[in-house]
Structure formats: C-alpha cells, structure tokens
Coordinates of C-alpha atoms and ligand atoms in Angstrom, one line a residue:
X1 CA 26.5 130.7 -69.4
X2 CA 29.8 130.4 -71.2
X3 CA 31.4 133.0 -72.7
X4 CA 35.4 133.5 -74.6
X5 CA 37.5 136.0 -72.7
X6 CA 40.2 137.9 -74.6
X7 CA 42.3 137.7 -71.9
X8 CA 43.2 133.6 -71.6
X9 CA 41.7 133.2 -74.9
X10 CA 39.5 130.3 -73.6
X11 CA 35.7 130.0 -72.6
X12 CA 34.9 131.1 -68.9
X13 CA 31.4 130.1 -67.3
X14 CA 30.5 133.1 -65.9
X15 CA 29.2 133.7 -62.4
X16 CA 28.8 136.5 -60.0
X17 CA 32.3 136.4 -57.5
X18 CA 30.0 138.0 -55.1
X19 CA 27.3 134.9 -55.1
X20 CA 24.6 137.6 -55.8
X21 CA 25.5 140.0 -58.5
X22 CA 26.9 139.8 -61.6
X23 CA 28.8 143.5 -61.7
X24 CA 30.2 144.5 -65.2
X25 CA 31.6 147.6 -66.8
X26 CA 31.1 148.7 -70.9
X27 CA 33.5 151.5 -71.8
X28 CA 30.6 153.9 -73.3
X29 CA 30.2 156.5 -76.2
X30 CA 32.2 159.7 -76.6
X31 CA 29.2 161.9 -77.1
X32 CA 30.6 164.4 -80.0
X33 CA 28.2 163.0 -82.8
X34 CA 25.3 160.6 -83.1
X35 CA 26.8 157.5 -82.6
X36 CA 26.3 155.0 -85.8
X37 CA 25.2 151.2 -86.0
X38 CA 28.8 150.1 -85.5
X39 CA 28.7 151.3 -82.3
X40 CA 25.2 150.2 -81.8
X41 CA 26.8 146.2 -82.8
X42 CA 28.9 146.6 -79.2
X43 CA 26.2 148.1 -77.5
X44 CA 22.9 145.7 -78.8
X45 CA 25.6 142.6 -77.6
X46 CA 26.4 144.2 -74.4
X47 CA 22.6 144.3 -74.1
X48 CA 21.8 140.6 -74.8
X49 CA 24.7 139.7 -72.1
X50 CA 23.0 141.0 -70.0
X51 CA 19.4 140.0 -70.9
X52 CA 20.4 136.7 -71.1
X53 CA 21.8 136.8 -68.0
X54 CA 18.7 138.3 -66.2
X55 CA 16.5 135.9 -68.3
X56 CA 18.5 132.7 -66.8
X57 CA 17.7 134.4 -63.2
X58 CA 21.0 136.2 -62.6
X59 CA 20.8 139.7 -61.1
X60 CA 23.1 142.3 -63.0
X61 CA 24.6 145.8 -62.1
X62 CA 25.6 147.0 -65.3
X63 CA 27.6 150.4 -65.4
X64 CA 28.1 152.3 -68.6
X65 CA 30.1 155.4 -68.7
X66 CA 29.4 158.4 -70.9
X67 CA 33.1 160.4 -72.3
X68 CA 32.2 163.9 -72.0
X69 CA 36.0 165.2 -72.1
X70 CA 38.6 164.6 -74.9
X71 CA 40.1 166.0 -77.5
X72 CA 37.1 165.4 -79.7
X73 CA 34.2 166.4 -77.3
X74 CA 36.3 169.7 -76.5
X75 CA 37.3 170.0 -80.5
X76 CA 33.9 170.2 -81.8
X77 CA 32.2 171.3 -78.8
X78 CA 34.3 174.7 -79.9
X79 CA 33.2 174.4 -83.5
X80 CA 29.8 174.1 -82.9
X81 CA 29.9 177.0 -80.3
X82 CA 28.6 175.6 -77.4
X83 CA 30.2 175.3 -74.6
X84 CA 31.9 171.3 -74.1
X85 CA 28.8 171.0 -71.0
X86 CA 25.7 172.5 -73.3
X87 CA 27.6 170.4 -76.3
X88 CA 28.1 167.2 -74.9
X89 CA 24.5 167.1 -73.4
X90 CA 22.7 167.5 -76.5
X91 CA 24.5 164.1 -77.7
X92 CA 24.0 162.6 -74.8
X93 CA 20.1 163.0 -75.3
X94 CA 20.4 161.8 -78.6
X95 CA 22.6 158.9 -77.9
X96 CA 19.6 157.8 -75.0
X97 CA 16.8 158.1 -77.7
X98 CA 18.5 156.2 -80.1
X99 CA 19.3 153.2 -77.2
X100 CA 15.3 153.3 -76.2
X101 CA 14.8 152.5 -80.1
X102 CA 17.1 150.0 -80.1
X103 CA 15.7 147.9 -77.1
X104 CA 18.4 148.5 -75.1
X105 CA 18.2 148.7 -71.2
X106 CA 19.5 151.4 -69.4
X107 CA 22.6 150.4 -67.5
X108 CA 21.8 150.9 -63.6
X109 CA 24.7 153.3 -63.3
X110 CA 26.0 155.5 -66.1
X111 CA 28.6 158.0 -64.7
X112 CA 30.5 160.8 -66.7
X113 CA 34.0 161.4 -67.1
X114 CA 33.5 165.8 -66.2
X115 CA 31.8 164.3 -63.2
X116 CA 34.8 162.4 -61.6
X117 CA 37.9 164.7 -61.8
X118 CA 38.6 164.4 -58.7
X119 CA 38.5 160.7 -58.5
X120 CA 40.2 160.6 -61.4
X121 CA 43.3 163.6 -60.0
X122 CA 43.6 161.1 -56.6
X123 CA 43.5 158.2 -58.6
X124 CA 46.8 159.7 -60.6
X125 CA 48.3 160.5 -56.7
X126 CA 48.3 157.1 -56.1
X127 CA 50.0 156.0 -59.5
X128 CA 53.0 158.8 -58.9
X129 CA 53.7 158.0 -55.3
X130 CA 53.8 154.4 -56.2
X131 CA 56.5 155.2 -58.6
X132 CA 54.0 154.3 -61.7
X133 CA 53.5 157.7 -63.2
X134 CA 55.8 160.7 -63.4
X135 CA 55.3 164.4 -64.4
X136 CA 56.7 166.3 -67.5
X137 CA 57.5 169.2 -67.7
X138 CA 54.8 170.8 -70.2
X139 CA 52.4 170.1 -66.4
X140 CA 51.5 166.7 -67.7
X141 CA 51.6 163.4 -66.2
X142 CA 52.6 159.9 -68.0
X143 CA 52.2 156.1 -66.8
X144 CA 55.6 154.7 -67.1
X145 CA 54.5 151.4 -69.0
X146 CA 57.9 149.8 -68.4
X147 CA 57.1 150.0 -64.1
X148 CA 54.2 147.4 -64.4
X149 CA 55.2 144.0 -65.9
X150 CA 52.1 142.6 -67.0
X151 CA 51.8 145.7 -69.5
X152 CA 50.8 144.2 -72.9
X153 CA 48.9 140.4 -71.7
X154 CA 45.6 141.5 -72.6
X155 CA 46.9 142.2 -76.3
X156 CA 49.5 139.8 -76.5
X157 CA 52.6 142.5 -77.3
X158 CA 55.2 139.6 -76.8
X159 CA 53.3 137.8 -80.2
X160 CA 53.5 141.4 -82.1
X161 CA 57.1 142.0 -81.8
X162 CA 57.0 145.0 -79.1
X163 CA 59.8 145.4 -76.5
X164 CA 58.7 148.1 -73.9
X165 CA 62.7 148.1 -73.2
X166 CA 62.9 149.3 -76.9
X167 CA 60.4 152.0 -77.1
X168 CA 60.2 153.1 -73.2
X169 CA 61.1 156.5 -73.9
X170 CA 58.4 157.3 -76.0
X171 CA 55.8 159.4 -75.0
X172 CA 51.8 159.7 -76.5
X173 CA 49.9 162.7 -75.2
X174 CA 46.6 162.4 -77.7
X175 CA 44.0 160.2 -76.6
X176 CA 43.8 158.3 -79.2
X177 CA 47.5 156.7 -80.7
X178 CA 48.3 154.5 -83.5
X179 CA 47.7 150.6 -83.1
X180 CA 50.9 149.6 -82.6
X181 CA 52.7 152.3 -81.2
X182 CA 54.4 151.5 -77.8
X183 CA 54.6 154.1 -75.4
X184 CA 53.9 155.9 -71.7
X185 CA 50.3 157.1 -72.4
X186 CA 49.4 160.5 -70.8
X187 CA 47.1 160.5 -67.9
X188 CA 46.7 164.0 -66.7
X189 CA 47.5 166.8 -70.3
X190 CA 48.9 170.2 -69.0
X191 CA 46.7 173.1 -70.2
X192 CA 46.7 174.0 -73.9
X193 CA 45.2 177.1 -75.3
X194 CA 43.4 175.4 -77.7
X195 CA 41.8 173.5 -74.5
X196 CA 39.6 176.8 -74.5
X197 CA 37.7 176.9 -71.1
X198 CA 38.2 172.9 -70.4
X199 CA 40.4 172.8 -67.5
X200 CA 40.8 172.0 -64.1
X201 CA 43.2 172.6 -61.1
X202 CA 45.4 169.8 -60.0
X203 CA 48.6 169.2 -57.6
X204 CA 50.4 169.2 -61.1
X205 CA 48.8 172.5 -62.5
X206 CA 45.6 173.2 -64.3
X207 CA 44.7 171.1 -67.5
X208 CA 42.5 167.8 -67.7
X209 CA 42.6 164.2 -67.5
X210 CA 43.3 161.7 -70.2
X211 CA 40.7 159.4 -71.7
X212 CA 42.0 156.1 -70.2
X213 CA 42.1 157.6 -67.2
X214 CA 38.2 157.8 -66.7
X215 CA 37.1 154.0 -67.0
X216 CA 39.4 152.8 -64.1
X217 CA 38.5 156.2 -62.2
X218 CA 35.1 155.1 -62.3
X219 CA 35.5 151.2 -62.3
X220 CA 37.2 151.9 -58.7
X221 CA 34.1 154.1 -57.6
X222 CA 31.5 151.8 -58.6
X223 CA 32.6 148.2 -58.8
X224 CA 35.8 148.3 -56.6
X225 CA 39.0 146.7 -57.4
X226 CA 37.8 143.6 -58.7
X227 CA 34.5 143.0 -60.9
X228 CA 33.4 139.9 -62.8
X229 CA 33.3 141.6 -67.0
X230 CA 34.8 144.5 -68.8
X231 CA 33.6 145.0 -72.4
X232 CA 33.9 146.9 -75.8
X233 CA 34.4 147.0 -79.5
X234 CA 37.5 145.2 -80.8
X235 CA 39.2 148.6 -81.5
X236 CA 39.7 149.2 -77.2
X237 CA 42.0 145.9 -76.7
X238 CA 44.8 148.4 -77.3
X239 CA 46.1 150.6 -76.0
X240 CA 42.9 151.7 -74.1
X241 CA 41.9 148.2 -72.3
X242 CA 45.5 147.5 -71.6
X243 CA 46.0 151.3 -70.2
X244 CA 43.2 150.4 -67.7
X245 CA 44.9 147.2 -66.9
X246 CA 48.1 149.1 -65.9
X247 CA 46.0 152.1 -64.2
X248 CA 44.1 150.0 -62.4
X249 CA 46.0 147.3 -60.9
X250 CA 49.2 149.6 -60.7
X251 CA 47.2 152.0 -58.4
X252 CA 44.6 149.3 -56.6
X253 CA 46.4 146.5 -56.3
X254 CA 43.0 144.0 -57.6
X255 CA 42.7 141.7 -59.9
X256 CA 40.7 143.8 -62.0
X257 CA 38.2 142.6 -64.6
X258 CA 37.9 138.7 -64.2
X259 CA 36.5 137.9 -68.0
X260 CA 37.2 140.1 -71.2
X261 CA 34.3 140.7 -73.7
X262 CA 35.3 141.8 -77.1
X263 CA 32.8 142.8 -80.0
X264 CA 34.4 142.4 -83.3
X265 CA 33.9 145.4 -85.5
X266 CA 30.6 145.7 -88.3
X267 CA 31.4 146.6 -91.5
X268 CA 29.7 148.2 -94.5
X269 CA 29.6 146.7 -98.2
X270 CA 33.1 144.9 -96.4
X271 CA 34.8 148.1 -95.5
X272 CA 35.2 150.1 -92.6
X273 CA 33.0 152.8 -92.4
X274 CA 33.4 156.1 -93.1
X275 CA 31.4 159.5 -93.8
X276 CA 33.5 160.1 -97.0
X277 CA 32.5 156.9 -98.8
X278 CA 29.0 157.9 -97.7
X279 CA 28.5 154.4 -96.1
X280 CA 28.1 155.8 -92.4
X281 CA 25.3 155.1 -91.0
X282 CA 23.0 156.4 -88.0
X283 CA 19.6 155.1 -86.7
X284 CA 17.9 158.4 -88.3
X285 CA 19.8 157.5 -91.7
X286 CA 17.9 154.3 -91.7
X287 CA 14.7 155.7 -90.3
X288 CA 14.7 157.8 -93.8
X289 CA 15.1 155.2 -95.9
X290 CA 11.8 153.1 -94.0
X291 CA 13.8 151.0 -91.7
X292 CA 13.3 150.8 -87.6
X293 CA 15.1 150.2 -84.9
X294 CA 14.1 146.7 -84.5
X295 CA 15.1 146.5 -87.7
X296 CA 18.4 147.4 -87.1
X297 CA 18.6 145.5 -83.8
X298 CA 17.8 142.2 -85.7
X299 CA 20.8 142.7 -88.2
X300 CA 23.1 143.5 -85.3
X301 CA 22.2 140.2 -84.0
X302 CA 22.1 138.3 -86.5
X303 CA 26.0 137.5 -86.5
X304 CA 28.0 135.9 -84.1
X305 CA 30.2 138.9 -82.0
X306 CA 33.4 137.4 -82.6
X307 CA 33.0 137.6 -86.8
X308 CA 32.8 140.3 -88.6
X309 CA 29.5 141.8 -89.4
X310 CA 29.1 142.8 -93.2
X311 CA 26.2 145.3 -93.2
X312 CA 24.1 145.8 -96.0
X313 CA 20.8 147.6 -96.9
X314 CA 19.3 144.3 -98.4
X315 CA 20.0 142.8 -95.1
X316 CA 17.5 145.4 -93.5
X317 CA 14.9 143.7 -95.4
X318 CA 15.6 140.5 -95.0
X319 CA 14.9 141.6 -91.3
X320 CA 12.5 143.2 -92.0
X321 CA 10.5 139.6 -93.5
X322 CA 12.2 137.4 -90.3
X323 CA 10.8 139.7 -88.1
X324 CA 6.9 139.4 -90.0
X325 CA 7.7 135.7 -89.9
X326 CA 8.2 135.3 -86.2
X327 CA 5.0 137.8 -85.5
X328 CA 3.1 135.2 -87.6
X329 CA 4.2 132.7 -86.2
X330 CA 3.9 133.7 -82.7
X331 CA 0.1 134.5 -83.9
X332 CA -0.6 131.1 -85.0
X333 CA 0.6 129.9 -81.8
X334 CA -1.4 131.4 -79.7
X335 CA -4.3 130.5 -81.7
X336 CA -3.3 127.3 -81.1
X337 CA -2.9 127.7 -77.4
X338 CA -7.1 128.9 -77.6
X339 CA -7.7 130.7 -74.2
X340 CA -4.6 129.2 -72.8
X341 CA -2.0 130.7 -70.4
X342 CA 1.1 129.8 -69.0
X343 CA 2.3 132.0 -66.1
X344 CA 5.4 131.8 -64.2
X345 CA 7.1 129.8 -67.4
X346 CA 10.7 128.6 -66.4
X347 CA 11.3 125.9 -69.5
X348 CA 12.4 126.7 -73.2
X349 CA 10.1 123.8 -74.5
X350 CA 11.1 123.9 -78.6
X351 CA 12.8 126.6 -77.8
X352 CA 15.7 125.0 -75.7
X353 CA 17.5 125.1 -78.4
X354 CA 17.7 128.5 -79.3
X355 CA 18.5 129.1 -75.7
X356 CA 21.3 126.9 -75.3
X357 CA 22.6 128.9 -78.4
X358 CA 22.9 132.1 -76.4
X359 CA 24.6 130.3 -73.4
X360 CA 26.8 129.4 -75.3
X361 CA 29.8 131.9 -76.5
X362 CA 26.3 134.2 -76.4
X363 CA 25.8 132.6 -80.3
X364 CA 23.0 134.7 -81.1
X365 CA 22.4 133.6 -85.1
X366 CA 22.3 130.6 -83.6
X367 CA 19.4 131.6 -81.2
X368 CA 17.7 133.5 -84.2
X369 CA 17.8 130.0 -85.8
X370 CA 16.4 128.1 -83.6
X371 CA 13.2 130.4 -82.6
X372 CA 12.4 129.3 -86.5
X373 CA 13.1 125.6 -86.1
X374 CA 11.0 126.1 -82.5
X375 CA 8.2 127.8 -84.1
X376 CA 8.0 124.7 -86.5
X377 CA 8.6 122.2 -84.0
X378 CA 5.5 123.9 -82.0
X379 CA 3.2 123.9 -84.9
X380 CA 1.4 120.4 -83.7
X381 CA 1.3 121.5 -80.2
X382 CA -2.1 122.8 -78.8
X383 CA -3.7 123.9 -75.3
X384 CA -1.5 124.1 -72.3
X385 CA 1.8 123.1 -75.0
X386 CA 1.0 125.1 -77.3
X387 CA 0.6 127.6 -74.4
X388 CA 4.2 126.3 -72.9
X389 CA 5.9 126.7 -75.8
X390 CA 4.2 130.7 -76.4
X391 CA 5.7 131.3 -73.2
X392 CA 9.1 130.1 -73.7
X393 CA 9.1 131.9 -76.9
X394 CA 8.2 135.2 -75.9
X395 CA 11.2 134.7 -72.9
X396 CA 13.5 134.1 -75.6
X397 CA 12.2 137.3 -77.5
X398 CA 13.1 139.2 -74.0
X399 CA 16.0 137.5 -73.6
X400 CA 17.6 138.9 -77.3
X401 CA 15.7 142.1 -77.0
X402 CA 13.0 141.5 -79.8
X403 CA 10.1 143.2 -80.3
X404 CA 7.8 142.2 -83.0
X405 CA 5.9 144.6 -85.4
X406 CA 2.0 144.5 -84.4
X407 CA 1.5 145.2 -87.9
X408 CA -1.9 146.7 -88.3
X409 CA -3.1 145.9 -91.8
X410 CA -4.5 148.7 -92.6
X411 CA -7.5 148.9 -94.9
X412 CA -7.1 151.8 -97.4
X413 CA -10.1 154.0 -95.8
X414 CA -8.0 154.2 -92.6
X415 CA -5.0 156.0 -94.5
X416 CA -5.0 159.5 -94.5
X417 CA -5.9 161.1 -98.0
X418 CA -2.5 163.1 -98.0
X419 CA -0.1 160.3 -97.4
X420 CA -2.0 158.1 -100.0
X421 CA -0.8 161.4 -102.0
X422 CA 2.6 161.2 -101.4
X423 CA 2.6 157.5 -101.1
X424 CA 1.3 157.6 -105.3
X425 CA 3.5 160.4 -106.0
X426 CA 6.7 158.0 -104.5
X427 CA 5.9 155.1 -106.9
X428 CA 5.4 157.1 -110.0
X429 CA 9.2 158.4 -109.2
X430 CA 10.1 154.7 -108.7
X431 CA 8.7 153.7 -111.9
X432 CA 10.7 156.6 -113.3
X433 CA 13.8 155.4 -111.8
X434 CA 14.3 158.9 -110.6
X435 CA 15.7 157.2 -107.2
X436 CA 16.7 160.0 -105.6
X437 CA 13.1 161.8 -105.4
X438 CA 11.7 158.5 -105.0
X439 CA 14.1 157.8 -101.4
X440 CA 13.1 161.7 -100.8
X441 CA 9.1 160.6 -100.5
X442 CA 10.3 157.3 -98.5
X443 CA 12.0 159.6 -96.0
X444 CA 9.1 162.4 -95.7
X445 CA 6.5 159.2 -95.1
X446 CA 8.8 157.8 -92.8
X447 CA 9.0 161.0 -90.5
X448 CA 4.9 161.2 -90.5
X449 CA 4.7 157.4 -89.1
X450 CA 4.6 155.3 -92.1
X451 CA 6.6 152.5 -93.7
X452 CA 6.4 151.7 -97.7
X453 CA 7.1 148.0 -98.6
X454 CA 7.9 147.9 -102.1
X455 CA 6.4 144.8 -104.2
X456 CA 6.8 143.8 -107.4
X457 CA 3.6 145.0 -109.2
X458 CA 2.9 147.6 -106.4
X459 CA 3.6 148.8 -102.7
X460 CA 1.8 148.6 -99.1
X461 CA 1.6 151.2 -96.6
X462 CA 2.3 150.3 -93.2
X463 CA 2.1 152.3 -89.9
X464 CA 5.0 152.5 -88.2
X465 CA 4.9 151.2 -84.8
X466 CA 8.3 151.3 -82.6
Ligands
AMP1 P1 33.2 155.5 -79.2 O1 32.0 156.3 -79.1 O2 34.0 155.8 -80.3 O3 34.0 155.6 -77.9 O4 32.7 154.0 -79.3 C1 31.7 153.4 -78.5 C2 31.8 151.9 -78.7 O5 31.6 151.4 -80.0 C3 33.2 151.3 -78.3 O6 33.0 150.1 -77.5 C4 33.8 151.0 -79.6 O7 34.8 149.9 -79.5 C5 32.6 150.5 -80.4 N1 32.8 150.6 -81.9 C6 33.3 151.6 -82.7 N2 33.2 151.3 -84.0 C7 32.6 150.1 -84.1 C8 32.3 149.2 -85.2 N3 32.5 149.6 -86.5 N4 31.7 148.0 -84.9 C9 31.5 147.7 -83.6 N5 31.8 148.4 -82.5 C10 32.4 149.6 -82.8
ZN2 ZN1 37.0 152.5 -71.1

C-alpha cells in the first residue's frame, strides 16, 4: 500500500521494518468533552489504515494514547467537581462507546498520559543531561529548540519565514501555543495553585508534565525508538509533531517515525466548527436528529484525507440512500449466487477496483465508487461468480469499516401503538412547519430505537439497528 508522508512530501509504500508487524502510533483524544465528528474524520481514517492493512494480510500493532492531564482535563475537571481521575474517566467511557458506534477497532494498546509520569520525568533526565532541556526558575523545564538542528523539517519552518536564532529566547509554557509562534516548549510546568491536587514530585520539584511530552514518553515504552507511522489531524504538524520530533530523537537517538500521516481537518457549512455558531457536532447530536453512526462513518469517508471535508446535514442522507443502495445490492447478489459460498476468498473480482483505490494514497471516495461500479459490473454474474464477487465485496466492506443497515421493513402491526403516536404527532408538526417540535419528536423516537425517513407525501418508520 502507498501512502503520502508529510515528512518528504512524496508517496512511501509502506511495510513493516520489522518483516512482521506494522507498529504505528495515533496521538489520541484529550478526554475533557465528548469528542465531535472532526475528530471522529482522524480517527475513522486511522481506522481504515489499518483495516486495509489487515485486510491485505498485514499484521498491525496499533497504539493509541488517551490525554488525561493538561490544562483543559485539570481546568474543567475542577469545574465540574470531580476530581481530574473521576473526571477524565467518565469521558473516556464516553469516548469508547462512541468508537464502538463508529466501527472503529480498538487499538491493541491504549496507554494514558497520568499512567506514565515516571517514564515521562526520566525521559526529561535524559533531555537535560544531554544538554537539550534546561530548568527555570518558576521549577519548570523547557526544550531548548535551538540545541537540535533538525527542529522545524516536519513543518517546513525554513518556507514560513521562522529563524530559531531570532526567537530562541522565547519561552511557551501552555500546552497549546499559537501556529506560528517559535519558541522552547515547556516539558515539565512547576506547580501552580490553580493546578489544584494535579501534581507530582520530580528531581525539579513538584508540578506535571507537558502535553508533548506524553506521546514520545509512550512511543519509547511501546514501540521503541524507531516505528514504521505516526498520525493525527492536520492541526498536530506544529508545534506538537515537531515537539515529539525534537523529544524523541534528542533523548533516543532513533530515527523515530518512518512515514507521517496527516488527516486534513472537516468542516461545517465551510467553517471551522465551533459551539458558538451551534455547528458542533457529537455522535449523540446526530443520533437526535435520526442519523447513526454508520451514517456518520460513511460521510467521514466519503472524502479523500488530504481535502477538506465540508460536512453537511444533507450529506447524512445522502448516506443514508448509499448505504440502502449497497444493502440492496449486496441482497440481489447473493440471490444471484443461489446457495453459493465462497470461503477463504483472497481476490477483489469487480471489486479490484475499489481496492486498488484504497492502496493507493488510502483514496477512500474512490473505493466508495467503485463498490457501485462493482455491484453493477456483478449484476450478470451468477453461481460460484456471483458467489466470488459477494465475497470480495463484503472484504471490502471490512476493509472500510461498513456495516450495512439490515433494514427490517416493518409491517405497521409490528410497530408499537405509542410510537405510531408520536410518530403522527411528528408529521402533523412538520406539516405545520413548527420545526423545532417536529426535530423534538425525531429525537424522543430516536432514543426509543427508531428512525423516521421523511418522504414527500408521507414518512416510514424504521427500527434502528446499530
Ligand atoms: P484532541 O482531542 O483535540 O486532542 O483531538 C483528537 C484528534 O482529532 C487529533 O488528531 C486532532 O488533530 C483531530 N482533530 C481535531 N479537530 C479536527 C477536525 N475538525 N477535523 C479532523 N480532525 C480533527
Ligand atoms: Zn501526540
């Protein structure tokens, strides 16, 4: 498989270094929220890597971590109450339900910041007696960017106009800093009252470490010095990729990660996101308005990783009708297969296509195309190649994380008298444009298992299965 790596900016064919497994590290969620669909683009591509890795017979050790210590974790852990442990769990939980929704596969290993201090305190040891780090005197410690020379490849500073020489002076001690501010990044913070009861003792005094100190902490622990991918939203190129970078080869001395994989942000309407325009969305938002996960999952793939991803509501239904489309279509195949079976299946048949899509640059419209142009293709086949092609279908399915809605048609005498009810009462809103009520009713349905599909001259009720 072939993929583009930020780092050379060129295609890489990617293989395990260690001839067995192909090891690779995606910088996680900070679990202070639920996390919304942008985040869910990174993670859903992260996830067809992977599966299409596995489906082209490669074994994978995927590691994931979980940040469970910043300035936002500890921020509203404290206005919420809780303490940062009871706080960050909660989200955690959430974050793991919403992933199962999605499709996505749990990562083999998924470690937590809290749960490494004191990989990530030696890890600093190394970086101050190796003259890379120094301490200040508020008891924290910096990286001196201008001690490692490749400082800035990964996000090309010599193009933007950024001399370390210039700025080496300056200091950033939040976690999170301003695109294209140079400066030493903090690795271990000196204890702030306002840290509360989130601190711990190190040879530089009590207080905690910084966020891009955790991923090459745990990097080292689980995947050594070197490891064959390194991936996350567009947003971590700088300065948090780049601080790992430094960290990591200043204080191991490996090559670190050996191909870059970047997900290019979603948007909404063609904005960034953001709870005050109302546009934010999160899985349960969607599940109230009658969309599903897979729902979700298909828009998220439905764009190439390295564009932009406009998200819109209508394109929720249009998934919503690709998705029915491919169910039929997988029905009609198998009728045309009869009693046929194909076990063991290791060819694409019609649907080589769509799987050469996904090896290359992981082009996963391209993939969703050419399941549709397979399913046409097939519709001539019958017995064993009808039976071929239903096999290589359903590996492609795997391979992009699909599942398809066994939609029960349900005849009215199945459906409960109360949701008919509320189902009527919805529609009469609808027709009095009262939109608001009518999206209330959508919701409530929703949460009691069933899905309205709106028609022109009327609706259907449909259960929900996920
Ligand atoms: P966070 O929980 O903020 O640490 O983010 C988790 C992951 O989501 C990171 O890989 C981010 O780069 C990624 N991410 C954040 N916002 C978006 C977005 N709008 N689109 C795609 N990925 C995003
Ligand atoms: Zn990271």
């Amino acid at each position: 498989m072939r993929l583009f790596d930020t780092l050379t900016r060129t295609e890489q064919e990617l293989h395990p270094s260690d001839g067995t497994t192909y090891r690779f590290y995606c910088c996680g969620p900070t679990v202070y929220g639920p996390a919304h669909i942008g985040n869910f683009r990174t993670f859903v591509l992260q996830d067809v890597l992977r599966r299409t890795l596995e489906t082209g017979g490669t074994r994978t050790l995927h590691v994931r971590n979980i940040t469970d210590v910043d300035d936002k974790t500890i921020r509203d852990s404290q206005k919420a109450g809780l303490t940062l442990q009871a706080f960050t769990a909660g989200w955690t939980e959430k974050f793991h339900a919403d992933c199962e929704k999605l499709g996505l596969c749990p990562p083999h290993i998924e470690p937590s910041a809290v749960e490494h201090i004191p990989q990530q305190i030696a890890m600093i040891e190394r970086l101050v007696e190796k003259g890379h780090a120094y301490a200040s005197d508020d008891g924290s410690v910096y990286f001196k960017i201008a001690s490692f020379p490749g400082y800035g490849r990964l996000s090309r500073l010599d193009q933007r106009d950024l001399e370390i020489g210039r700025t080496q002076n300056a200091r950033s001690s939040s976690d999170e800093y301003e695109k294209d501010s140079l400066s030493d990044f903090v690795l271990w913070k000196g204890r702030k009252p306002e840290d509360g009861a989130n601190y711990w003792s190190s040879p530089w005094g009590e207080g905690r470490p910084g966020w891009h100190l955790e991923c090459s902490a745990m990097i080292q622990e689980y995947l050594g010095d070197s490891f064959d991918l390194h991936s996350g939203g567009v947003d971590l190129v700088f300065p948090h990729h780049e601080n790992e970078i430094a960290q990591s080869e200043c204080a191991c001395g490996g090559h670190f990660a050996a191909t870059w994989f970047h997900i290019t942000h979603l948007l909404v309407d063609g904005g960034k996101m953001s709870k005050s325009l109302g546009n934010l969305y999160t899985l349960e938002d969607l599940a109230a308005r009658g969309f599903t996960a897979m729902e979700v999952r298909y828009v998220l793939i439905g764009a190439h990783y390295r564009k932009p991803l406009n998200f819109t509501l209508d394109s929720l239904t249009a998934a919503r009708e690709a998705l029915a489309k491919l169910a039929k279509g997988a029905r009609q195949l198998a009728a045309q297969a009869g009693g046929e079976t194909r076990l063991n299946q290791v060819e694409f048949g019609p649907f080589q296509g769509a799987w050469d899509s996904l090896n290359q640059d992981l082009n996963t419209p391209g993939a969703l195309g050419g399941l549709f142009t397979g399913l046409r293709e097939a519709a001539a086949l019958t017995g064993a190649e009808a039976a071929a092609a239903l096999a290589g279908f359903n590996r492609l399915l795997r391979a992009l994380g699909l599942t398809l809605p066994v939609e029960v048609v349900q005849d009215a005498s199945s459906i409960p008298e109360s949701i008919k009810a509320l189902a009527e009462t919805r529609w009469q809103a609808r027709l009095d444009k009262n939109w608001a009520e009518s999206d209330r009713l959508r919701a409530q349905l929703a949460g009691l298992g069933w899905a309205v599909k709106d028609g022109k001259d009327g609706y259907v009720l449909v259960a929900i299965s996920e």
